[in-house]
PDB file of C-alpha atoms in Angstrom:
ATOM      1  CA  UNK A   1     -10.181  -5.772  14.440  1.00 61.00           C
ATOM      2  CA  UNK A   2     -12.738  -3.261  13.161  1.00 70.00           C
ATOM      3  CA  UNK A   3     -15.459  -4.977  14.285  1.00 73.00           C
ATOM      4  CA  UNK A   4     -13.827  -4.702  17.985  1.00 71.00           C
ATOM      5  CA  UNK A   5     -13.330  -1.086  17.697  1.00 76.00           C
ATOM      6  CA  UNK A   6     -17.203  -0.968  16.479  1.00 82.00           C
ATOM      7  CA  UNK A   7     -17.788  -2.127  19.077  1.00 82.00           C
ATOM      8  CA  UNK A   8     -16.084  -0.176  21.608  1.00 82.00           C
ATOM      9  CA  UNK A   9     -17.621   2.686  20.137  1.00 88.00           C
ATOM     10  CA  UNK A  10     -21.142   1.470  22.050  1.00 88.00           C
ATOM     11  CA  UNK A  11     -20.009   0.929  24.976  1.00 89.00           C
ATOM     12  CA  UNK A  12     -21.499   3.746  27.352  1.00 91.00           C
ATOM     13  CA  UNK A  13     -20.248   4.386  31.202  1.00 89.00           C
ATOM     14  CA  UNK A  14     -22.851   5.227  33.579  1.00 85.00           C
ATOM     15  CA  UNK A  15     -22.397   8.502  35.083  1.00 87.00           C
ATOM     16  CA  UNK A  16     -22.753   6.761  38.619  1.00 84.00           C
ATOM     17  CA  UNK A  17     -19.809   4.899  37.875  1.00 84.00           C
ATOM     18  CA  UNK A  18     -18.179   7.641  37.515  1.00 85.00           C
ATOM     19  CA  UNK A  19     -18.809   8.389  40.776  1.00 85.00           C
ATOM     20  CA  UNK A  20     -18.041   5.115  42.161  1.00 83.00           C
ATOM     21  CA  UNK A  21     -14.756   5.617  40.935  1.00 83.00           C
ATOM     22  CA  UNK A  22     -13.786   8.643  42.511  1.00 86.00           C
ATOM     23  CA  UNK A  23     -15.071   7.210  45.585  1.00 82.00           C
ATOM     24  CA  UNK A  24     -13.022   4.346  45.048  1.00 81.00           C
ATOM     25  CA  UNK A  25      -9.814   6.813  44.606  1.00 82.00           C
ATOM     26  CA  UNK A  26     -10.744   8.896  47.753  1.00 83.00           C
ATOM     27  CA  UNK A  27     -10.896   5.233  50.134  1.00 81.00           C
ATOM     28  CA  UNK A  28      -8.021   3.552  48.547  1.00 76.00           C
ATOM     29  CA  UNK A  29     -10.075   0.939  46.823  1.00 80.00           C
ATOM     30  CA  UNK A  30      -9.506   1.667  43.398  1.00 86.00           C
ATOM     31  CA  UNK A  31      -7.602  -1.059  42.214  1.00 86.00           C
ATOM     32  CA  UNK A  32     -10.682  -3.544  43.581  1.00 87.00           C
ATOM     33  CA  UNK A  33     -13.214  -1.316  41.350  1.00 89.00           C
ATOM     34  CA  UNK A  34     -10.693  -1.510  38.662  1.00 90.00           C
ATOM     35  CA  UNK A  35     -10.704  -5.503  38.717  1.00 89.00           C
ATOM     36  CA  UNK A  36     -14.635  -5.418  39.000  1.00 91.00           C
ATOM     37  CA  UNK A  37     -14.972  -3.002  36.131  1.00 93.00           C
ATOM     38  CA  UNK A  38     -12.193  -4.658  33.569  1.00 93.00           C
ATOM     39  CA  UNK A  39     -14.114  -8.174  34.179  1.00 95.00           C
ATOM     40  CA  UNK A  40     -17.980  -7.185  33.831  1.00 95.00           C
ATOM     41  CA  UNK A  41     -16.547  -4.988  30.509  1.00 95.00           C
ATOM     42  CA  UNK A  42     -15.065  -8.350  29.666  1.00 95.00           C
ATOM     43  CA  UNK A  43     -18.572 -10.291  30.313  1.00 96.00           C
ATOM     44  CA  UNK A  44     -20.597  -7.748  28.368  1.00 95.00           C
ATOM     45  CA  UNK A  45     -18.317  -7.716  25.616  1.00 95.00           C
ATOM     46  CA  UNK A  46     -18.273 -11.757  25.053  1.00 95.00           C
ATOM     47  CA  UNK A  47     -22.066 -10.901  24.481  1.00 96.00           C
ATOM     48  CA  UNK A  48     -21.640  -8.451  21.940  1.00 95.00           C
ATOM     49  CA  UNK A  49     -18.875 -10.289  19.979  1.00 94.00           C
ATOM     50  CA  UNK A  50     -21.429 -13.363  19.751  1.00 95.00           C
ATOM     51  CA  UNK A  51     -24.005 -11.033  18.823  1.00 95.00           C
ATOM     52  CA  UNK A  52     -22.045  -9.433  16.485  1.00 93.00           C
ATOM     53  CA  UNK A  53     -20.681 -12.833  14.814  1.00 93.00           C
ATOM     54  CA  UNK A  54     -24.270 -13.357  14.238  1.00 93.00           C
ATOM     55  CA  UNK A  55     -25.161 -10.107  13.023  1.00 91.00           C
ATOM     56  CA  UNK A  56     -27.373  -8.697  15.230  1.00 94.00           C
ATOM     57  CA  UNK A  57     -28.147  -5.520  15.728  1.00 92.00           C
ATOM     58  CA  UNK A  58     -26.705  -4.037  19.037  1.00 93.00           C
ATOM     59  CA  UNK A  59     -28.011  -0.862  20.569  1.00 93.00           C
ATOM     60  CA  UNK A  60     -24.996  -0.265  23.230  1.00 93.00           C
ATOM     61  CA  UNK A  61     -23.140  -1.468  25.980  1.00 93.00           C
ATOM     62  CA  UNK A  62     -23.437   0.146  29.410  1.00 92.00           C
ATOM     63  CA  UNK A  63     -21.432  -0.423  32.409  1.00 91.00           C
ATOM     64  CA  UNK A  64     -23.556  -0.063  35.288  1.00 86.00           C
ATOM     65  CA  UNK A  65     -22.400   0.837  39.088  1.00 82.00           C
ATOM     66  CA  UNK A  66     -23.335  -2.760  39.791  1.00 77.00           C
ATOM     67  CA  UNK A  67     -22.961  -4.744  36.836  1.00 83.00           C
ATOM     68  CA  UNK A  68     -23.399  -3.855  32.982  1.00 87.00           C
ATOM     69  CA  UNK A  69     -25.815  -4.563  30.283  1.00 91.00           C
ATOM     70  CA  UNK A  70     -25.202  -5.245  26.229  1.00 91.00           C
ATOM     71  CA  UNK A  71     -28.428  -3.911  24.611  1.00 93.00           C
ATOM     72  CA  UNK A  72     -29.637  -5.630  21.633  1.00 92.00           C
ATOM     73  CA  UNK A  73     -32.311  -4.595  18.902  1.00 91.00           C
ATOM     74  CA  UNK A  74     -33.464  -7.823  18.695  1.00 90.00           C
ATOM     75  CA  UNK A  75     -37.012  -8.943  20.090  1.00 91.00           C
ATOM     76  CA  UNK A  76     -37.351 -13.016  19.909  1.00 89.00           C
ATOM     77  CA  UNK A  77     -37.070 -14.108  16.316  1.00 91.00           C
ATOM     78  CA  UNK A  78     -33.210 -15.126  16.408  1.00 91.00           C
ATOM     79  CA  UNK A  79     -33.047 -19.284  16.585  1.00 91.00           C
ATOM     80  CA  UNK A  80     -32.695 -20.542  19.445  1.00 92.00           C
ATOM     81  CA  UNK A  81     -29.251 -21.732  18.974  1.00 93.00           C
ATOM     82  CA  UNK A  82     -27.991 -18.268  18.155  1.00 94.00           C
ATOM     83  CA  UNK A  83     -29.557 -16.988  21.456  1.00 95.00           C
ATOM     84  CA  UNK A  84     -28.428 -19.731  23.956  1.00 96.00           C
ATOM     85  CA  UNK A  85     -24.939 -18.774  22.487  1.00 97.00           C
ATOM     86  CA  UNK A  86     -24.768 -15.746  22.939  1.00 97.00           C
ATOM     87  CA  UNK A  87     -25.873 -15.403  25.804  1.00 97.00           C
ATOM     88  CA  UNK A  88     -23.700 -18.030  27.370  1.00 97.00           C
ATOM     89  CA  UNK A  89     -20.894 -15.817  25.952  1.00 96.00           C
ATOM     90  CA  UNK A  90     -21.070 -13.755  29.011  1.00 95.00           C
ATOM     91  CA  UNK A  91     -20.637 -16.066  31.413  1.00 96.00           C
ATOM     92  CA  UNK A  92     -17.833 -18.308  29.688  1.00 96.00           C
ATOM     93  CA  UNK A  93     -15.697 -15.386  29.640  1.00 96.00           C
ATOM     94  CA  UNK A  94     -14.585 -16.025  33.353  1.00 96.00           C
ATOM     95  CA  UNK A  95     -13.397 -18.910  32.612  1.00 96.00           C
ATOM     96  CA  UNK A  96     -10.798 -18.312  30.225  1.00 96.00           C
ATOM     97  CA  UNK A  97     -10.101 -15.275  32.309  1.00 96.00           C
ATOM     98  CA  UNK A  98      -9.681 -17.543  35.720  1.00 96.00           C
ATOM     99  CA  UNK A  99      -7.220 -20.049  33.914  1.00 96.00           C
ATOM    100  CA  UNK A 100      -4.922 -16.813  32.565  1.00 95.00           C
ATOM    101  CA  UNK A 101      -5.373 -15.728  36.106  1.00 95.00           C
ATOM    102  CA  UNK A 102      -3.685 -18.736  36.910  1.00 95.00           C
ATOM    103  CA  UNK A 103      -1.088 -19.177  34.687  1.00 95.00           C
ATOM    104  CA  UNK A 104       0.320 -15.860  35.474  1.00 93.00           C
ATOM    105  CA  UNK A 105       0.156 -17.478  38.985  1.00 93.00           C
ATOM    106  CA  UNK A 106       2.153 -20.685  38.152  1.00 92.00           C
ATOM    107  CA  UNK A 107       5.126 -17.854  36.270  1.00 92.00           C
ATOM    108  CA  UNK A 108       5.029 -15.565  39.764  1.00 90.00           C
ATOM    109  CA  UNK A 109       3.485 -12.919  37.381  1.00 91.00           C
ATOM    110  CA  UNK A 110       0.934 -12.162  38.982  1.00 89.00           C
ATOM    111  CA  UNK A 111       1.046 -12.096  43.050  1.00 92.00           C
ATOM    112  CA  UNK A 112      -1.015 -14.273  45.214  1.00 92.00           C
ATOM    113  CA  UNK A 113      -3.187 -11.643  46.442  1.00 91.00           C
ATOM    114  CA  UNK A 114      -4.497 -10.324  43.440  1.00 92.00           C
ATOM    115  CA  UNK A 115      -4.736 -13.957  42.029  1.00 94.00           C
ATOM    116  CA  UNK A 116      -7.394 -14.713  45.150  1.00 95.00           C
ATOM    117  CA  UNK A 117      -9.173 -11.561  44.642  1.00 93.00           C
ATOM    118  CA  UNK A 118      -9.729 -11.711  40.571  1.00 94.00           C
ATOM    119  CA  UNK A 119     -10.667 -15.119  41.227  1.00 95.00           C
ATOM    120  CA  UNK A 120     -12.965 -14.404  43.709  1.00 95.00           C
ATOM    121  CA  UNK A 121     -14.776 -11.538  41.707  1.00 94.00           C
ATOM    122  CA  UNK A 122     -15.069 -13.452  38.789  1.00 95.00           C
ATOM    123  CA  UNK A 123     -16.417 -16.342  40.603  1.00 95.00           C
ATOM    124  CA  UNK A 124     -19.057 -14.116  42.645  1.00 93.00           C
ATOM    125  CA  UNK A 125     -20.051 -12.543  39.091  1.00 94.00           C
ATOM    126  CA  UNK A 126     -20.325 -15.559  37.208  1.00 95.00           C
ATOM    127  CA  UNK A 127     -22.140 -16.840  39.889  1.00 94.00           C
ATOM    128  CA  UNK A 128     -24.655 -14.037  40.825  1.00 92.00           C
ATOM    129  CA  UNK A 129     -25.151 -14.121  36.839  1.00 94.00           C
ATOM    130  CA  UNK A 130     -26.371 -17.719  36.549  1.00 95.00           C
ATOM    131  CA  UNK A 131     -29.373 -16.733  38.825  1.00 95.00           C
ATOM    132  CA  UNK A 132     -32.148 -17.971  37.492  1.00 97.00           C
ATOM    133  CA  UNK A 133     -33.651 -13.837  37.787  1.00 96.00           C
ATOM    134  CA  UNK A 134     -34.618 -11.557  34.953  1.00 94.00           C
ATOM    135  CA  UNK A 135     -32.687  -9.941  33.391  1.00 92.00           C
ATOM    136  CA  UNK A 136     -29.392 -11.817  34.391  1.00 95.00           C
ATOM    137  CA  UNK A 137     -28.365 -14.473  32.205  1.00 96.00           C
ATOM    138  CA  UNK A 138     -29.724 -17.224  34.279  1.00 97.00           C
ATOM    139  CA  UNK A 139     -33.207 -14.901  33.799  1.00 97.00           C
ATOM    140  CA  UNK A 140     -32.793 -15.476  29.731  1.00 97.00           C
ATOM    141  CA  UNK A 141     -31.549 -18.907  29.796  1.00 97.00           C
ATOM    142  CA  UNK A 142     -34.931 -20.006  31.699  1.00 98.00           C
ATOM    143  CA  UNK A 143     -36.910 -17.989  29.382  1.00 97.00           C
ATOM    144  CA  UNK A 144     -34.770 -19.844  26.496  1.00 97.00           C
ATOM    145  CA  UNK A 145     -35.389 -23.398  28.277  1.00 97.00           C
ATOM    146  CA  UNK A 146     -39.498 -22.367  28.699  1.00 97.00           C
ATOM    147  CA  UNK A 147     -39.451 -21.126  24.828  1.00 96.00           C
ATOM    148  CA  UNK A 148     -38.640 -24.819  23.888  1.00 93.00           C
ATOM    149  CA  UNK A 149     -42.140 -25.987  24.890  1.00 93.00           C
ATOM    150  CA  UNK A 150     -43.985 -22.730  25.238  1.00 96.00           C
ATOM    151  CA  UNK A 151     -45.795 -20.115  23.768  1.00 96.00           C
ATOM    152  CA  UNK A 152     -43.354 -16.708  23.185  1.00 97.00           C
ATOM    153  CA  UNK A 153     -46.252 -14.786  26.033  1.00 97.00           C
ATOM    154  CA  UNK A 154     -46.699 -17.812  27.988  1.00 97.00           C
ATOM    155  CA  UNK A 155     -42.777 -18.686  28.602  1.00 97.00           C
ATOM    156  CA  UNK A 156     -42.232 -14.612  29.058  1.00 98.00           C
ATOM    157  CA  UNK A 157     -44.204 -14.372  32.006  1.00 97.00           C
ATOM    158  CA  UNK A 158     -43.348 -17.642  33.439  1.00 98.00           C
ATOM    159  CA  UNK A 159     -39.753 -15.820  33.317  1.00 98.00           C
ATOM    160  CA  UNK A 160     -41.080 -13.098  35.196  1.00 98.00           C
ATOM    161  CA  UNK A 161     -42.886 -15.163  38.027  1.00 97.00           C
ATOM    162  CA  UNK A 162     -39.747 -17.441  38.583  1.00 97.00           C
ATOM    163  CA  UNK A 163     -37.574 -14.496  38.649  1.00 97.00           C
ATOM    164  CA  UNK A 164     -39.377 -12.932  41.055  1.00 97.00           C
ATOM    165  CA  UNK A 165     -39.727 -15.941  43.381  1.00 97.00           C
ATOM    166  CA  UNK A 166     -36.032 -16.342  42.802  1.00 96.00           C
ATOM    167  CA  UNK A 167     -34.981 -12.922  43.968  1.00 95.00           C
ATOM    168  CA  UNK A 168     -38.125 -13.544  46.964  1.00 95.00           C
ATOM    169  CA  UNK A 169     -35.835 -16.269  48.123  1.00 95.00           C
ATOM    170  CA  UNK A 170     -32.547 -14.551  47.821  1.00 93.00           C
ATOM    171  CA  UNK A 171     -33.913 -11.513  49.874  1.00 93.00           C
ATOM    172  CA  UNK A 172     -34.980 -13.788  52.476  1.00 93.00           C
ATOM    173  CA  UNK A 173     -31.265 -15.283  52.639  1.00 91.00           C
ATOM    174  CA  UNK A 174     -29.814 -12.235  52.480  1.00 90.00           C
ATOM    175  CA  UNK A 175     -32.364 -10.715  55.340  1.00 91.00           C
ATOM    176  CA  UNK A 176     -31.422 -14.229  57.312  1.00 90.00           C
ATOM    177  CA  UNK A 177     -27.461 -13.576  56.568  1.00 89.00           C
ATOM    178  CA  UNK A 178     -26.258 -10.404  56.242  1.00 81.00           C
ATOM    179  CA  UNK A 179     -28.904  -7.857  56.764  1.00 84.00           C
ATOM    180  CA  UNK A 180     -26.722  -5.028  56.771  1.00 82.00           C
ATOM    181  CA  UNK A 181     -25.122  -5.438  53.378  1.00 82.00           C
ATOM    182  CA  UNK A 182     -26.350  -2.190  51.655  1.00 82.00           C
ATOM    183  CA  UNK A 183     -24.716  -3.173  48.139  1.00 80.00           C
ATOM    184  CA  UNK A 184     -26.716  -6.118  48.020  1.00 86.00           C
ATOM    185  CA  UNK A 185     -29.952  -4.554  48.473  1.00 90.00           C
ATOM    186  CA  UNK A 186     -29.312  -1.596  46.411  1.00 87.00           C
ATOM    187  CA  UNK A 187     -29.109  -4.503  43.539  1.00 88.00           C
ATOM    188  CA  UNK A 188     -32.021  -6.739  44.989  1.00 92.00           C
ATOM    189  CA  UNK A 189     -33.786  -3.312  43.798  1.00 92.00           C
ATOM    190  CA  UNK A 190     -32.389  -2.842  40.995  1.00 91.00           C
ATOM    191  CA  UNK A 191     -33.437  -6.297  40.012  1.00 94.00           C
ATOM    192  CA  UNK A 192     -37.372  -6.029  41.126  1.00 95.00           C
ATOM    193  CA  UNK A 193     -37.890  -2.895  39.327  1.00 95.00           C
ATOM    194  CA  UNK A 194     -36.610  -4.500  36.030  1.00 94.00           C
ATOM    195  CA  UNK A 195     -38.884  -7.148  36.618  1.00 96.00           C
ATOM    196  CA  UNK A 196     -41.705  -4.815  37.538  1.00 96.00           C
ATOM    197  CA  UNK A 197     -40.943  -2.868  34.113  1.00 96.00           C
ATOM    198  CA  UNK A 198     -40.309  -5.610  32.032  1.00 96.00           C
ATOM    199  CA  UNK A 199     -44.049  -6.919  33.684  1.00 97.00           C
ATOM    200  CA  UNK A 200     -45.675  -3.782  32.766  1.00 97.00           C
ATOM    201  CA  UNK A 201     -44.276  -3.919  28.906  1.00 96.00           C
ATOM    202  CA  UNK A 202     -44.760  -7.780  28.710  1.00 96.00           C
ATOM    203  CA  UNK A 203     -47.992  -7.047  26.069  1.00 96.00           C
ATOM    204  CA  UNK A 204     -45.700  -4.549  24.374  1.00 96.00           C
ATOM    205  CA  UNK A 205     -43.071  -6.915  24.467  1.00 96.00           C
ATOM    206  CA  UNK A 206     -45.006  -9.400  22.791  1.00 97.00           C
ATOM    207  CA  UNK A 207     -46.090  -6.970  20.078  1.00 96.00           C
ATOM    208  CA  UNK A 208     -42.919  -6.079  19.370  1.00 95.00           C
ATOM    209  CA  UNK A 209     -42.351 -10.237  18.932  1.00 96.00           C
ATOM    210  CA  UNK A 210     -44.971 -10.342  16.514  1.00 95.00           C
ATOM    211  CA  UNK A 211     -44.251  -7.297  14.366  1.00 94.00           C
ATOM    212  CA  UNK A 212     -40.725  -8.351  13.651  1.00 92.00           C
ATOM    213  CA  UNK A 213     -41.745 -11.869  12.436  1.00 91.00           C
ATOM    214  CA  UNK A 214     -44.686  -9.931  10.642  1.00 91.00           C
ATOM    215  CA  UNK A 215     -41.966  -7.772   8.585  1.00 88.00           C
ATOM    216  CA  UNK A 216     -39.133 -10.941   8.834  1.00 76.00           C
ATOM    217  CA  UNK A 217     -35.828 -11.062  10.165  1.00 57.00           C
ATOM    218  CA  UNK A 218     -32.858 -13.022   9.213  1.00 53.00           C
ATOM    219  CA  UNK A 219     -33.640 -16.629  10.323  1.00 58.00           C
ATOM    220  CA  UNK A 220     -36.110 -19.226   8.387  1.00 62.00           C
ATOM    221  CA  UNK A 221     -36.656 -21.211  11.008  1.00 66.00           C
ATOM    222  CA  UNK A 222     -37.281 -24.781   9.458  1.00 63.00           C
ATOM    223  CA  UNK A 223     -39.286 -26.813  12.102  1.00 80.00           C
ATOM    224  CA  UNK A 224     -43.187 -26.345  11.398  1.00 87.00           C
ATOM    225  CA  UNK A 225     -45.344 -26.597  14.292  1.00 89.00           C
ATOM    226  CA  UNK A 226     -49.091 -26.658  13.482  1.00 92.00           C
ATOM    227  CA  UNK A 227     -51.199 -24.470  15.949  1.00 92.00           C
ATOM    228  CA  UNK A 228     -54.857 -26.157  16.390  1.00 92.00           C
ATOM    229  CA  UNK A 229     -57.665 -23.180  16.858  1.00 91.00           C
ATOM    230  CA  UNK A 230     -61.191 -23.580  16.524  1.00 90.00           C
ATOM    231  CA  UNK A 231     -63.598 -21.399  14.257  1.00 87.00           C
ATOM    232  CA  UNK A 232     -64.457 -19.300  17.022  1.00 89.00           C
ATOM    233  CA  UNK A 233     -61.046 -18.374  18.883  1.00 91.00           C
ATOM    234  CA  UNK A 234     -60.259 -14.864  18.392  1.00 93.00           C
ATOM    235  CA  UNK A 235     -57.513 -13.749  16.226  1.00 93.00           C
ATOM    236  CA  UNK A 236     -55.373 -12.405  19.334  1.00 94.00           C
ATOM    237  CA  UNK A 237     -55.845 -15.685  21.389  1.00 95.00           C
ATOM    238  CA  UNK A 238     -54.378 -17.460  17.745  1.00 94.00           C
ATOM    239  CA  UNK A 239     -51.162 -15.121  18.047  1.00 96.00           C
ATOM    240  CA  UNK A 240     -50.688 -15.307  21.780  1.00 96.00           C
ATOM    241  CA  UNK A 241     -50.160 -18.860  20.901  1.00 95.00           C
ATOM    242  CA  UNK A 242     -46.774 -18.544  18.807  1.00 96.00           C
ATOM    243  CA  UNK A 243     -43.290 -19.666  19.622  1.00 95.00           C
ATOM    244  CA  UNK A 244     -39.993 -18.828  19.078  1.00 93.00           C
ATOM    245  CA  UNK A 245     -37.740 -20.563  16.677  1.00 87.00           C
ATOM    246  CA  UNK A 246     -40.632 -22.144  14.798  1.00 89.00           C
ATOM    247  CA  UNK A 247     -43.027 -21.637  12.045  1.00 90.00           C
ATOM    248  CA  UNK A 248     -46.759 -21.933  12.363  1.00 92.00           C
ATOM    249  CA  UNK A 249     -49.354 -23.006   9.762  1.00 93.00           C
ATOM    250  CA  UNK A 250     -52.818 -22.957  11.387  1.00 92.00           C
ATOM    251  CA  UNK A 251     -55.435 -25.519  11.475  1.00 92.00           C
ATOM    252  CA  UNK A 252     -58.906 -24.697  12.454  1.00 90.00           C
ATOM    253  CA  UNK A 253     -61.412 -26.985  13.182  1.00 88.00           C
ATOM    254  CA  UNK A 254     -65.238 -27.056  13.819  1.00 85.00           C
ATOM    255  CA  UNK A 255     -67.307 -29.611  16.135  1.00 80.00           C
ATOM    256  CA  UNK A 256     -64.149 -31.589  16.109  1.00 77.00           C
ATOM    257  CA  UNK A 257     -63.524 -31.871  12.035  1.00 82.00           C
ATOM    258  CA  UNK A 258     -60.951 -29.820   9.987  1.00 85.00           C
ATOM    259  CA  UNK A 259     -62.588 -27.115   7.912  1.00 86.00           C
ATOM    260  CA  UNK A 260     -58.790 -25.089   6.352  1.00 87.00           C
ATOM    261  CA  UNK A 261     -55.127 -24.519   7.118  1.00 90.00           C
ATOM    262  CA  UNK A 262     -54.130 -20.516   7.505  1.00 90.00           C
ATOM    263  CA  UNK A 263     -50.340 -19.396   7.315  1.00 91.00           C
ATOM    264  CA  UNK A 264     -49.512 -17.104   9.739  1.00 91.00           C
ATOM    265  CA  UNK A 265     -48.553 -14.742   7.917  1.00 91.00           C
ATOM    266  CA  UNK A 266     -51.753 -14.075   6.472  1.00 91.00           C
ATOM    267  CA  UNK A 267     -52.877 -14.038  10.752  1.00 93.00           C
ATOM    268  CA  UNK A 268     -50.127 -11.442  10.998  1.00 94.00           C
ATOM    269  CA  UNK A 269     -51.310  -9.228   8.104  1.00 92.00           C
ATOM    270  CA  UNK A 270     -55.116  -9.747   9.433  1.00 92.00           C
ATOM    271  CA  UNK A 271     -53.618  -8.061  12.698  1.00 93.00           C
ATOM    272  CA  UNK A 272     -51.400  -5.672  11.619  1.00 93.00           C
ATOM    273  CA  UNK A 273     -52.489  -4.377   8.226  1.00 91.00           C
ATOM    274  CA  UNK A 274     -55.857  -5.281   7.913  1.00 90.00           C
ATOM    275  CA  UNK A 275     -56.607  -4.380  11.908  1.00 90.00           C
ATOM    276  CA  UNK A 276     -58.787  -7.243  12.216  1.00 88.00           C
ATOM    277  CA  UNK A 277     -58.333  -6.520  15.900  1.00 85.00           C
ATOM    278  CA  UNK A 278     -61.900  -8.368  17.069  1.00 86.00           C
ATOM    279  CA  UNK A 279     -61.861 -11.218  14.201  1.00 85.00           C
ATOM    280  CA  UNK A 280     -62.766 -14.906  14.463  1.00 88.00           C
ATOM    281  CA  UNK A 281     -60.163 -16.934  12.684  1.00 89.00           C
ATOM    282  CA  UNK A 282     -63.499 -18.515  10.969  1.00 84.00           C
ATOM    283  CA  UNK A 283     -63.685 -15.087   9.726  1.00 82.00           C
ATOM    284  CA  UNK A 284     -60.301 -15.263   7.898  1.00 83.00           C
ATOM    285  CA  UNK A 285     -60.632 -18.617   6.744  1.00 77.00           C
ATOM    286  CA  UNK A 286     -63.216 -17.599   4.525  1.00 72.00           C
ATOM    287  CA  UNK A 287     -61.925 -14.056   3.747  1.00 68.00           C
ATOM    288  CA  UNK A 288     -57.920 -15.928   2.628  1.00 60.00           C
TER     289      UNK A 288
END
């Protein structure tokens, strides 16, 4: 129970939504914005109580006009399991809320007009969620599925590209459809300037990646997965190199032969501490 009322205390209401509201009070639509507000508070908060069962440390919560957002201070070193789940916490939360929807239903609790239109908001959220577009959920679950394979940088910006092809796509339906749906493309915007920030800060974004395992976190991941560099790769190409939910030891060869084995921890201290910024990893393997 306290950790509930913790976490109420983040949540933040945009002062747009505010707005909305009154709106919604002035046209006679407020119990609609009521239903789309109580289930996206709902969503946002099935993320934080994951992330909260796991510890993490959460920055707020923030109901948007259009949607909401559950801001963590966490930047890629959780496992992967932990991730997946939480953020598949938003998105499960219709369901449970559909089948009380339902029940209520079946008792004549709750009428049959309210029962088709909280079904058919949660549907169209949980949906519009699962879009494979940064930074929806269906954004971080592709960038959870690339991590499995990929470099941290490499599966980040594959992220972006796909979510911006994704949203390309959805324009072009919605041009095609229903061109004169303002809502839609006030969030089709929304959603291209978060990619086109979170495109501008992908190198700080990475940093931030590499700092955090640099000073540790929580999880020891146990699956070691050796990184093969020759003598002459830069440091920075080395780093640009790491994954998520893995640790790496470092091999480096020469003309094909192994000449040492580097942790990276002693890359990371090169980097950060030492600001071996322009260093050859052959450069390291004879300093360590």
């Amino acid at each position: 129970m306290n950790k509930f009322f913790s976490l109420l205390r983040l949540v933040h209401i945009h002062p747009l939504l505010w707005l909305i509201i009154a709106l919604s009070i002035a046209t006679a639509h407020f119990r609609e914005v009521c239903f789309l507000i109580g289930i996206i508070f709902i969503h946002e908060m099935g993320h934080a109580a994951a992330a909260s069962f796991f510890s993490w440390r959460i920055k707020q919560i923030t109901l948007l006009p259009f949607g909401g957002v559950a801001e963590m201070d966490e930047h890629g070193n959780r496992p992967l399991k932990e991730e997946t789940i939480v953020v598949l916490a938003g998105p499960l939360q219709h369901v449970w809320m559909m089948a009380a929807a339902y029940a209520l239903l079946t008792f004549n609790i709750m009428p049959d007009d309210l029962y088709q239109m909280f079904v058919q908001y949660n549907l169209m959220i949980l949906v519009f969620n699962l879009f494979p577009v940064w930074p929806l959920d269906g954004g971080k679950l592709v960038f959870l599925l690339l991590s499995l394979k990929n470099s941290f940088a490499r599966a980040h910006q594959i992220t972006l590209t796909v979510s911006l092809l994704s949203i390309a796509l959805f324009s072009l339906i919605i041009l095609v459809t229903a061109p004169a749906h303002i809502n839609v493309w006030v969030v089709i915007g929304y959603l291209l300037f978060s990619i086109y920030h979170e495109w501008k800060q992908r190198r700080f974004i990475f940093m931030r990646f590499l700092l955090e395992r640099y000073y540790g976190n929580k999880s020891n991941p146990d699956e070691l997965v050796p990184i093969q560099a020759n003598e002459h790769d830069l440091l920075i190409h080395v780093l640009e190199k790491f994954q998520r939910g893995c640790k790496h030891p470092i091999v480096v060869e020469a003309e094909g032969e192994k000449k040492g084995t580097l942790d990276e921890n002693e890359l990371l201290h090169a980097y950060f501490a030492e600001k071996r910024l322009t260093d050859k990893i052959s450069d390291l393997l004879f300093l360590y």
